[in-house]
CSV table of C-alpha atoms and ligand atoms in Angstrom, one decimal:
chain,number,residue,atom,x,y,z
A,69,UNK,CA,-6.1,-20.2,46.8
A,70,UNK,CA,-2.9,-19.7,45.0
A,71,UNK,CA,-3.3,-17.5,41.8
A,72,UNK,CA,-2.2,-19.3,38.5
A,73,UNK,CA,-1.9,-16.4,36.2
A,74,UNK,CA,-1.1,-12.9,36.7
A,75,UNK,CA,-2.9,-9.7,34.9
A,76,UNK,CA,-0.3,-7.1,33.7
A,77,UNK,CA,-3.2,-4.4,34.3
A,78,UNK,CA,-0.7,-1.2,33.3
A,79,UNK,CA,0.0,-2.5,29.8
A,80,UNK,CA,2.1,-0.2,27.8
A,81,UNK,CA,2.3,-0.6,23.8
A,82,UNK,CA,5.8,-1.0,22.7
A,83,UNK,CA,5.5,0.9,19.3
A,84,UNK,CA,9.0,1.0,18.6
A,85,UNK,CA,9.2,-3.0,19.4
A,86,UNK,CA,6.3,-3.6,16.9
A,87,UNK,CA,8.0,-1.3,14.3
A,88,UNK,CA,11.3,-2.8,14.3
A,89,UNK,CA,9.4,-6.0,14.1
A,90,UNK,CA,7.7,-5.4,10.9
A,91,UNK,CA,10.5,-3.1,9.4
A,92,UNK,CA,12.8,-6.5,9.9
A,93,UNK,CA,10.5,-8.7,8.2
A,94,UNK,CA,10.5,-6.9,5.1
A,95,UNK,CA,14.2,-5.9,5.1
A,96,UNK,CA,14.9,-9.4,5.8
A,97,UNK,CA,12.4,-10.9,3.6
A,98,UNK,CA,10.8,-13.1,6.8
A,99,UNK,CA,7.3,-13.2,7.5
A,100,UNK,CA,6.3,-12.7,10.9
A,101,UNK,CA,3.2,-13.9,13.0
A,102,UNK,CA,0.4,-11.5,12.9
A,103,UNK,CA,1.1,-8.4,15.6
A,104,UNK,CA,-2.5,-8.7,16.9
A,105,UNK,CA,-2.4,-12.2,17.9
A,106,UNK,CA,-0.4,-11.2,21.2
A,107,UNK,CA,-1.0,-7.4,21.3
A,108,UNK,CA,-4.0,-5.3,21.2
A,109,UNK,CA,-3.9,-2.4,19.2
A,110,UNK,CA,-6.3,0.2,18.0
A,111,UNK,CA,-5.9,1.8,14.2
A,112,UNK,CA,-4.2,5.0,15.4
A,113,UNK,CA,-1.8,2.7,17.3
A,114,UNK,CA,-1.2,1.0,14.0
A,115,UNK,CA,-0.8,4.0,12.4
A,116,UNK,CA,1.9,4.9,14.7
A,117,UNK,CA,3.5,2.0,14.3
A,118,UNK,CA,3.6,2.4,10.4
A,119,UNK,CA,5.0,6.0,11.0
A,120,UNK,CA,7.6,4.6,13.3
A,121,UNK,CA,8.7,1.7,10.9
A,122,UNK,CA,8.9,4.4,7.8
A,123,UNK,CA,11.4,6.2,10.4
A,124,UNK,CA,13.6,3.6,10.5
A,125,UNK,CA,13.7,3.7,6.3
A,126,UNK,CA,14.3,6.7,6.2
A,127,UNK,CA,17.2,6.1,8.6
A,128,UNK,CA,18.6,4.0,6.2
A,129,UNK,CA,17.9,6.8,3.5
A,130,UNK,CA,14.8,6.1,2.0
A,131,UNK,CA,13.3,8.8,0.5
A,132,UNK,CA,9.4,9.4,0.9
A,133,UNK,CA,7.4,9.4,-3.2
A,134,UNK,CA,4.0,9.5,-1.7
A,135,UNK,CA,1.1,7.9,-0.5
A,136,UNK,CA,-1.0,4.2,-1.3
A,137,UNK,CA,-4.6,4.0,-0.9
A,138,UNK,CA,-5.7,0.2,0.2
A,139,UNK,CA,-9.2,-1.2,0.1
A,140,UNK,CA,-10.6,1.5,-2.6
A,141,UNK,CA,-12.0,-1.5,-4.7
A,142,UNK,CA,-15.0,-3.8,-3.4
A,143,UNK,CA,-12.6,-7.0,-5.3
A,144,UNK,CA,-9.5,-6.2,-3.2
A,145,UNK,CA,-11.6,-6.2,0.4
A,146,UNK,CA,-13.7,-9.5,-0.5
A,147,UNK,CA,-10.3,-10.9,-1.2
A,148,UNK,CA,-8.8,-9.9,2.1
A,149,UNK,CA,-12.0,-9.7,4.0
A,150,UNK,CA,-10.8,-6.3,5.2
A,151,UNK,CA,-13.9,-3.8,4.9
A,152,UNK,CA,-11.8,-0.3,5.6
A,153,UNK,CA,-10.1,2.0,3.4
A,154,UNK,CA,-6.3,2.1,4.8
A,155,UNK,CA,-3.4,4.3,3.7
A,156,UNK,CA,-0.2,3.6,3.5
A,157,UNK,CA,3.8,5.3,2.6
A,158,UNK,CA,5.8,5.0,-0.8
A,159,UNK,CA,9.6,5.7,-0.8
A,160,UNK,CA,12.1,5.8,-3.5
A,161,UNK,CA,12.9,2.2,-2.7
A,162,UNK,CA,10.1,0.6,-3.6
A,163,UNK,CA,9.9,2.3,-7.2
A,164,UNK,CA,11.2,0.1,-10.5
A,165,UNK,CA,12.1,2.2,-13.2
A,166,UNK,CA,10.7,0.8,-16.8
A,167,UNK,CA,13.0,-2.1,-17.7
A,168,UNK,CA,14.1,-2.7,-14.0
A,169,UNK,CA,12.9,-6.3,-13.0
A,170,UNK,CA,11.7,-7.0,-9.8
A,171,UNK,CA,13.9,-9.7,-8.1
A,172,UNK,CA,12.2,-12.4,-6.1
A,173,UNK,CA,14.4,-12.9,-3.1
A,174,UNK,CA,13.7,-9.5,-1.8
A,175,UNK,CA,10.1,-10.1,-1.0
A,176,UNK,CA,8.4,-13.0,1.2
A,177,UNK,CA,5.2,-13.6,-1.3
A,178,UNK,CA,4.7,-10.8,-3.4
A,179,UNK,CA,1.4,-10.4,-5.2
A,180,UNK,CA,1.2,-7.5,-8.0
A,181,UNK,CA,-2.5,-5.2,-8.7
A,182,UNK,CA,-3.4,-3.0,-11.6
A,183,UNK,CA,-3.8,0.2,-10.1
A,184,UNK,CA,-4.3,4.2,-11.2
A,185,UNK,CA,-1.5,6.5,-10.0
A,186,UNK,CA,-1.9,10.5,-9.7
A,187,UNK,CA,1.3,13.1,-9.4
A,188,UNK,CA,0.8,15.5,-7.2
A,189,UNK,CA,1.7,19.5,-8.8
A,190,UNK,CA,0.9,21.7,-5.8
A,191,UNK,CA,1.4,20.4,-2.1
A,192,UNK,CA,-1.6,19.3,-0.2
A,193,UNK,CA,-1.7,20.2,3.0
A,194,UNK,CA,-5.3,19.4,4.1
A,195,UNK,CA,-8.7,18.1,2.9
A,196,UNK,CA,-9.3,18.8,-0.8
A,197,UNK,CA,-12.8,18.3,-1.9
A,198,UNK,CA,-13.7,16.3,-5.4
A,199,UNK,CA,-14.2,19.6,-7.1
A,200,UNK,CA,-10.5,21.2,-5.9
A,201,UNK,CA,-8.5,18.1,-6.2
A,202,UNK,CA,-8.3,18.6,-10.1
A,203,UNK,CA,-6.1,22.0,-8.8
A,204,UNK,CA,-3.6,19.9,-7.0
A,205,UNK,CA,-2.7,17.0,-9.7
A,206,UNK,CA,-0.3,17.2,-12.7
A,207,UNK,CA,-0.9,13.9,-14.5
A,208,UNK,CA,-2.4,10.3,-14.6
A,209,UNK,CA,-0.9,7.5,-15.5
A,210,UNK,CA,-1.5,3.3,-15.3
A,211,UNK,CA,0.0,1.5,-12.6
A,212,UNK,CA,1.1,-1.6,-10.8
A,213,UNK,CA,1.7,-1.7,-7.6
A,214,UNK,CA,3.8,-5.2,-5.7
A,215,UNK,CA,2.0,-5.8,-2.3
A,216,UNK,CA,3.8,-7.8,-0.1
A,217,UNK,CA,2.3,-8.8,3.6
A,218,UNK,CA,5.1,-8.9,6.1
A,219,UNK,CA,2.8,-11.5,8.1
A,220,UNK,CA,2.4,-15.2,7.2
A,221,UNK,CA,-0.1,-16.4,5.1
A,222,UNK,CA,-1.0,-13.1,4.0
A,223,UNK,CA,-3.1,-12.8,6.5
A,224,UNK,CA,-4.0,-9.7,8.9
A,225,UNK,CA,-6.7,-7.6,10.6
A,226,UNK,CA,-6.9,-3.8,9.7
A,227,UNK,CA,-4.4,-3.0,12.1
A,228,UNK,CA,-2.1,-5.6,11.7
A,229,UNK,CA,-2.0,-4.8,7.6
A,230,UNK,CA,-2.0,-0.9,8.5
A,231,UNK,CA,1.1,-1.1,11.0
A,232,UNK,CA,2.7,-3.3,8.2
A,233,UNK,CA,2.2,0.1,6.0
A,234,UNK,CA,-0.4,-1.4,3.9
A,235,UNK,CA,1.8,-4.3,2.6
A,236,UNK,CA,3.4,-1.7,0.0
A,237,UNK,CA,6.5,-3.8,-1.2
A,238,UNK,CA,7.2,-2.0,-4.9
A,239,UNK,CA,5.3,-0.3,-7.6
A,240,UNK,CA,6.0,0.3,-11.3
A,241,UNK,CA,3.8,3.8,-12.9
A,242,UNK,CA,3.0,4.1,-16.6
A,243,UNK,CA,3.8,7.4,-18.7
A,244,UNK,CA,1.9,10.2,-17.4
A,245,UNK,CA,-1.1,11.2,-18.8
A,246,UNK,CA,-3.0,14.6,-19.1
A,247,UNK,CA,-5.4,14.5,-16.0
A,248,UNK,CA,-8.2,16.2,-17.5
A,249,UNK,CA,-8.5,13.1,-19.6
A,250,UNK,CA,-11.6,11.1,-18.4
A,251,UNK,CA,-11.1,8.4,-16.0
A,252,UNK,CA,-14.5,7.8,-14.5
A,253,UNK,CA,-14.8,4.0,-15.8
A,254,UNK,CA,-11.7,2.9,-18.1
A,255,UNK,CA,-11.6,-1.1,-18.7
A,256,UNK,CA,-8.4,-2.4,-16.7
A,257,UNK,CA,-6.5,-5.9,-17.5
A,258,UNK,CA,-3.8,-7.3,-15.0
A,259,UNK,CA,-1.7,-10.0,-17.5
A,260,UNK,CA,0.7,-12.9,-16.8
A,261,UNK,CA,2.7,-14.4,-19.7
A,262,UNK,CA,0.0,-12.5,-22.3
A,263,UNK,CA,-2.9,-14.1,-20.8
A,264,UNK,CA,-5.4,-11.8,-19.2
A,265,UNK,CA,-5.5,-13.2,-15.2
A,266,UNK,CA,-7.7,-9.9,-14.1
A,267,UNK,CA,-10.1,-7.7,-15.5
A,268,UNK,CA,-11.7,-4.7,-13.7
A,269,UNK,CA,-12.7,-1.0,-14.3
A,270,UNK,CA,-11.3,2.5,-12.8
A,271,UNK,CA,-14.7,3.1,-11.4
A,272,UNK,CA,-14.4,-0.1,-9.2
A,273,UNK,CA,-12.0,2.4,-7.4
A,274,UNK,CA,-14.7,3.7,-5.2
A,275,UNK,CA,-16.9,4.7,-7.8
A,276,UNK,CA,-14.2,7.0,-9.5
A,277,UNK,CA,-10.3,7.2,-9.0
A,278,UNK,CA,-10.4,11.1,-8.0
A,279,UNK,CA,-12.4,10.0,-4.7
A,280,UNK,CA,-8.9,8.2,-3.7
A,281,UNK,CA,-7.2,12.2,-4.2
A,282,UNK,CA,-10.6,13.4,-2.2
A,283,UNK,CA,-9.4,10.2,0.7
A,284,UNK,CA,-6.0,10.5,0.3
A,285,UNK,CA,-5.9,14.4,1.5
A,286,UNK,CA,-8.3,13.8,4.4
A,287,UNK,CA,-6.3,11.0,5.9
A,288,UNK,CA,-3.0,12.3,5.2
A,289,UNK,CA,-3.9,15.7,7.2
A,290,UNK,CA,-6.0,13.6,10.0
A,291,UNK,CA,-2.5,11.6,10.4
A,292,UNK,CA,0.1,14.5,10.4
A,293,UNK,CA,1.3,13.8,6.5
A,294,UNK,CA,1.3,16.1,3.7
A,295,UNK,CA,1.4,15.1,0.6
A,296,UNK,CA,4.3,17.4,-1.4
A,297,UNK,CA,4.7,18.4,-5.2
A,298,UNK,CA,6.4,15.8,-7.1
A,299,UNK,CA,5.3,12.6,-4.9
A,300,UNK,CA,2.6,10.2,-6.3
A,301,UNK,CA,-0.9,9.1,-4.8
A,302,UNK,CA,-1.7,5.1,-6.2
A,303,UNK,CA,-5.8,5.3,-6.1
A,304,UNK,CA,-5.9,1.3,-5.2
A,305,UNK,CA,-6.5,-2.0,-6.8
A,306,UNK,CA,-9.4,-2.1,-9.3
A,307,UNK,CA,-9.0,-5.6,-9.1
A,308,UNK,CA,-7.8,-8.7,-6.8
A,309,UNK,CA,-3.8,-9.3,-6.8
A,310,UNK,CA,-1.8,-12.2,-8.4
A,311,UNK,CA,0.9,-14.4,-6.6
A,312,UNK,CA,4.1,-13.7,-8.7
A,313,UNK,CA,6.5,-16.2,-9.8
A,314,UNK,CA,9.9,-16.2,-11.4
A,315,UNK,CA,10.0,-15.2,-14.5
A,316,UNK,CA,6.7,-13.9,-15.3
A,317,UNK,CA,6.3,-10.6,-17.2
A,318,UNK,CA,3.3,-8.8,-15.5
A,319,UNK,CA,1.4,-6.4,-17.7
A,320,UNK,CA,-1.5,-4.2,-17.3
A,321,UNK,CA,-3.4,-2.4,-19.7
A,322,UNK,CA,-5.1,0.4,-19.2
A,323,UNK,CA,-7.5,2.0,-21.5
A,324,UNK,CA,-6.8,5.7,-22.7
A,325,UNK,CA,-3.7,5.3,-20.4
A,326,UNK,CA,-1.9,3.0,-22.3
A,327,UNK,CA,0.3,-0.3,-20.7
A,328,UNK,CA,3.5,-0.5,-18.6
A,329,UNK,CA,5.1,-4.4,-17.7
A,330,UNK,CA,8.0,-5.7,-15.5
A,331,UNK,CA,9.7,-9.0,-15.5
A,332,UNK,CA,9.7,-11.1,-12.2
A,333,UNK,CA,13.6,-12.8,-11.5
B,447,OOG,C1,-3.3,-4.6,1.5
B,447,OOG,C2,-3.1,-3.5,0.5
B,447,OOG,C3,-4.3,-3.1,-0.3
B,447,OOG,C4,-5.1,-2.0,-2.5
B,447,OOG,O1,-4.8,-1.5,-3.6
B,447,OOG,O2,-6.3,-2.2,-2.2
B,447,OOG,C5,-4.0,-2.4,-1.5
B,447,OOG,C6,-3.2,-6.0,0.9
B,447,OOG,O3,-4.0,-6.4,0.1
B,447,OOG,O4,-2.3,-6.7,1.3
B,447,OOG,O5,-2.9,-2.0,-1.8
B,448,MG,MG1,-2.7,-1.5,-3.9
């Protein structure tokens, strides 16, 4: 009998290849088929491969500004059917400073989600529990953060979206706010064009944004990242993202924290 396929049996996962990949598509603005529909990888193989992309920013000289938490909010993992909390890497690239519009042809299908951003005062270097992470945080503020899925269709599996760093594409942060100010449950709008298009609360972000500081420091120090003074932790969606389109002015409004907008060209 005359064998019609062969078996690679000694496999090894090209990390670098799948890196490049993904870091191509989002330089390039080119979606990409999902990874895991020809390669099998685990999540700490994903997370390598996000740490191996992020190398080849900061390469280019990208500057790391902190971390993104992914999943926080029951709305954003019904709407990707992803049920894990991922984490993902912000650099200065990504960041629009108030009045800078986001331009269109630099992402494939950008989507844009009201989020809750912290600044970190003291370095964290390990887990913090609820309690201490007060200690290491110098403001609040209202957020938005751009997601951007380097894959087609916007569609992934946890690894393929954490080896595409979370889908972080750009993010816009509000004026910072005293954290001792309450944030437990604070009413959240997303707008388009002055219509509300979302509408959520900060306690949609697992029950409270500070448990997204609590996550943040535990998977940071299980992956090898700290998390210095100065860079920024986004707590997660508190509600599903919008499709953007040229010339839409995003808003999002949140209360006690006050607004921040961008305009899409
Ligand atoms: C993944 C990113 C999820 C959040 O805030 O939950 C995220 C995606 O939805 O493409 O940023
Ligand atoms: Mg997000």
């Amino acid at each position: 009998m005359w064998r019609t396929t062969i078996k690679l049996k000694h496999f090894i996962l090209n990390i670098n290849k799948l890196a490049e990949t993904l870091d191509l598509a989002a330089f390039h603005a080119k979606p990409v088929g999902q990874l895991s529909h020809h390669t099998k990888f685990t999540v700490d193989e994903a997370y390598d491969i996000q740490a191996a992309s992020m190398e080849r920013r900061y390469e280019r000289g990208e500057k790391f500004i902190g971390l993104k938490m992914g999943f926080t909010s029951k709305a954003k993992m019904v709407q990707m059917g992803i049920h894990d909390m991922i984490w993902g890497r912000l650099t200065d690239a990504m960041l629009l400073e108030k009045g800078q519009p986001l331009l269109l042809e630099k992402f494939i299908h950008p989507r844009a989600e009201p989020e809750i951003c912290f600044l970190v005062k003291k370095e964290i270097v390990s887990a913090v529990s609820l309690e201490e992470a007060p200690e290491y945080i110098a403001g609040v503020a209202a957020a938005i953060e751009i997601i951007d899925s380097r894959y087609e269709n916007f569609k992934f599996t946890l690894e393929d979206v954490i080896a595409d760093n979370c889908s972080s594409a750009a993010l816009v942060i509000g004026e910072w706010h005293d954290p001792t100010l309450p944030i437990g449950d604070l009413k959240i709008d997303l707008e388009i064009d002055g219509e509300i298009v979302e509408t959520g609360s900060s306690a949609a972000i697992l029950g409270n944004p500070w448990e997204s500081v609590e996550a943040a420091a535990r998977l940071a120090k299980q992956y090898g990242q700290t998390i210095p003074a100065g860079s920024v932790i986004m707590a997660g969606a508190a509600t599903s993202a919008v499709f953007l389109k040229k010339e839409n002015i995003v808003k999002a409004v949140v209360e006690g924290l006050g607004s921040l907008e961008f305009v899409v060209k």
